[in-house]
C-alpha positions as MATLAB code, in Angstrom:
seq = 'XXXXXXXXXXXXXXXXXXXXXXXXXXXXXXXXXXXXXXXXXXXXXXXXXXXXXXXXXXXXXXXXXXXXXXXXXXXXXXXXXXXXXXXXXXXXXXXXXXXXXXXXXXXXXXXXXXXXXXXXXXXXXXX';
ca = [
      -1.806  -21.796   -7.986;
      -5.165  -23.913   -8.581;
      -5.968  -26.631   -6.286;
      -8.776  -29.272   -7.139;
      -9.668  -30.175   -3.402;
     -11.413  -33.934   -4.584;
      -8.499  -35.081   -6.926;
      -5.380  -33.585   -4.540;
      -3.809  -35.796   -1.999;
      -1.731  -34.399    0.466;
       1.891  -35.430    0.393;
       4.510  -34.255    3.311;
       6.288  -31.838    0.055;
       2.891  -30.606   -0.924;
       2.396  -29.534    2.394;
       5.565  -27.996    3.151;
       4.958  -26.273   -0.274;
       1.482  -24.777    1.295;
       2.741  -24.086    4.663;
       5.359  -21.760    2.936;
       2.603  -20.635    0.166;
       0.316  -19.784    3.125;
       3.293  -17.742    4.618;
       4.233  -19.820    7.537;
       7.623  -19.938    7.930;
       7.620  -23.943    9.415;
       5.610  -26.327   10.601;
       5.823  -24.777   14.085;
       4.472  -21.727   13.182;
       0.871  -23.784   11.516;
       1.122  -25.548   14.694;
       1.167  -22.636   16.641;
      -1.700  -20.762   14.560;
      -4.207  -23.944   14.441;
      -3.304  -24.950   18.049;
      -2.475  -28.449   17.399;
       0.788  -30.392   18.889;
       3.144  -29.793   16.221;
       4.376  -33.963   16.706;
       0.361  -34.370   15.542;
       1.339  -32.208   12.399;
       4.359  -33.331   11.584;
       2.995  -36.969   11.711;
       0.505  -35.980    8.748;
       1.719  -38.003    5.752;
       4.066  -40.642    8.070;
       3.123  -44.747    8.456;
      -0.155  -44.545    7.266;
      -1.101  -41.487    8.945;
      -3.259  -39.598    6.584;
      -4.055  -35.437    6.690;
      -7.099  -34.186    7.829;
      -9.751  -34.029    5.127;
     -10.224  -30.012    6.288;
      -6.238  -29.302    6.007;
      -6.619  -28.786    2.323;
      -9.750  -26.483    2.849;
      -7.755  -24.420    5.581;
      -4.777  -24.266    3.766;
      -6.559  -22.749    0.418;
      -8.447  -20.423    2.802;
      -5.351  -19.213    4.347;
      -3.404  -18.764    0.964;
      -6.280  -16.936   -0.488;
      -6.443  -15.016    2.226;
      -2.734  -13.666    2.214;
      -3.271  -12.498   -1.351;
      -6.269  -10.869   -0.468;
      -4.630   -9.194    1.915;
      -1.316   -8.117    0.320;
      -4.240   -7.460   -2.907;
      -6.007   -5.180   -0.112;
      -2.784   -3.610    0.939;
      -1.504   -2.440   -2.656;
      -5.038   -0.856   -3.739;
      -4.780    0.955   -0.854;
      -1.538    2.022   -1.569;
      -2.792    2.707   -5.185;
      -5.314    4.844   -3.630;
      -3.546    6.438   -1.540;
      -1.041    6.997   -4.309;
      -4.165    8.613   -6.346;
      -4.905   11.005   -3.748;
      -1.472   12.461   -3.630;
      -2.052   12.801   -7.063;
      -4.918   14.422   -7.029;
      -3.639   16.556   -3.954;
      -0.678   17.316   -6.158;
      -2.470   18.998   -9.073;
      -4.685   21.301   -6.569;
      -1.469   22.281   -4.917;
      -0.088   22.983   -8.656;
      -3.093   25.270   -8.948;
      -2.516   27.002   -5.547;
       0.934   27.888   -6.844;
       0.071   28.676  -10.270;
      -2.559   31.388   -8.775;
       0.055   32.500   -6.147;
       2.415   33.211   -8.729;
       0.029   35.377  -10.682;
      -0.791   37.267   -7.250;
       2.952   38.211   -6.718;
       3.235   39.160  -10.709;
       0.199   41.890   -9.998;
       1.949   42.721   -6.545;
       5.169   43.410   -8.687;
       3.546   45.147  -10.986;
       1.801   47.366   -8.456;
       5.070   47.763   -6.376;
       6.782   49.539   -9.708;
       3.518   51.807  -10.313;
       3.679   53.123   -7.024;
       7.834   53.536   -6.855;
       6.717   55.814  -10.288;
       4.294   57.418   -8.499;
       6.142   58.363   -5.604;
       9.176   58.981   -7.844;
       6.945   61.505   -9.440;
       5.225   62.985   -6.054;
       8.897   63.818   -4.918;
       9.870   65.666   -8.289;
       6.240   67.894   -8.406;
       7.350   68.373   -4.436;
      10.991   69.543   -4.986;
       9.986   71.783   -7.978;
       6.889   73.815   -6.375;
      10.268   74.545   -3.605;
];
């Protein structure tokens, strides 16, 4: 969502829409976080009483500043996601080369059950 800060006025339901947006849960919770009475911010928008010229400023910094973060916190899972990739193929490699070591180890295990077969026959017939 695109807010033009000079031609937006501040109603009470395009607040409540920013204090969710910003990921506030009520108007306690803004209170709470900007350390204002929450009867002073619930007021905003009531008889006459207009909203702060900067609540429009923080809200768009706040709301910008949840995506950032939940932007932040998915390219690091995307990178972390990456690495395990990458960690993935070397480990693939590891394998692939242990596999070929037990292949040779097989192979060497037969040549020297032949070999001893054979030691055992020469043995028994110089007896």
């Amino acid at each position: 969502m695109k807010y033009e800060i000079e031609s937006f006025e501040l109603t009470k339901e395009s607040f409540n829409l920013l204090i969710t947006e910003a990921g506030f849960n009520t108007k306690k919770d803004f209170a709470r976080f900007v350390n204002l009475p929450y009867n002073s911010i619930n007021n905003w928008g009531n008889n006459g009483n207009k909203f702060p010229k900067y609540v429009m400023t923080l809200m768009i910094a706040l709301i910008k500043s949840r995506k950032y973060d939940s932007l932040m916190k998915s390219s690091s899972i995307m990178l972390e996601c990456e690495k395990l990739k990458d960690e993935n193929v070397k480990l693939k490699s590891i394998i692939h080369n242990l596999e070929a070591e037990v292949k040779k180890f097989e192979v060497l295990k037969k040549s020297i059950n032949r070999i001893n077969l054979y030691a055992n026959r020469e043995a028994e017939s110089l007896k």
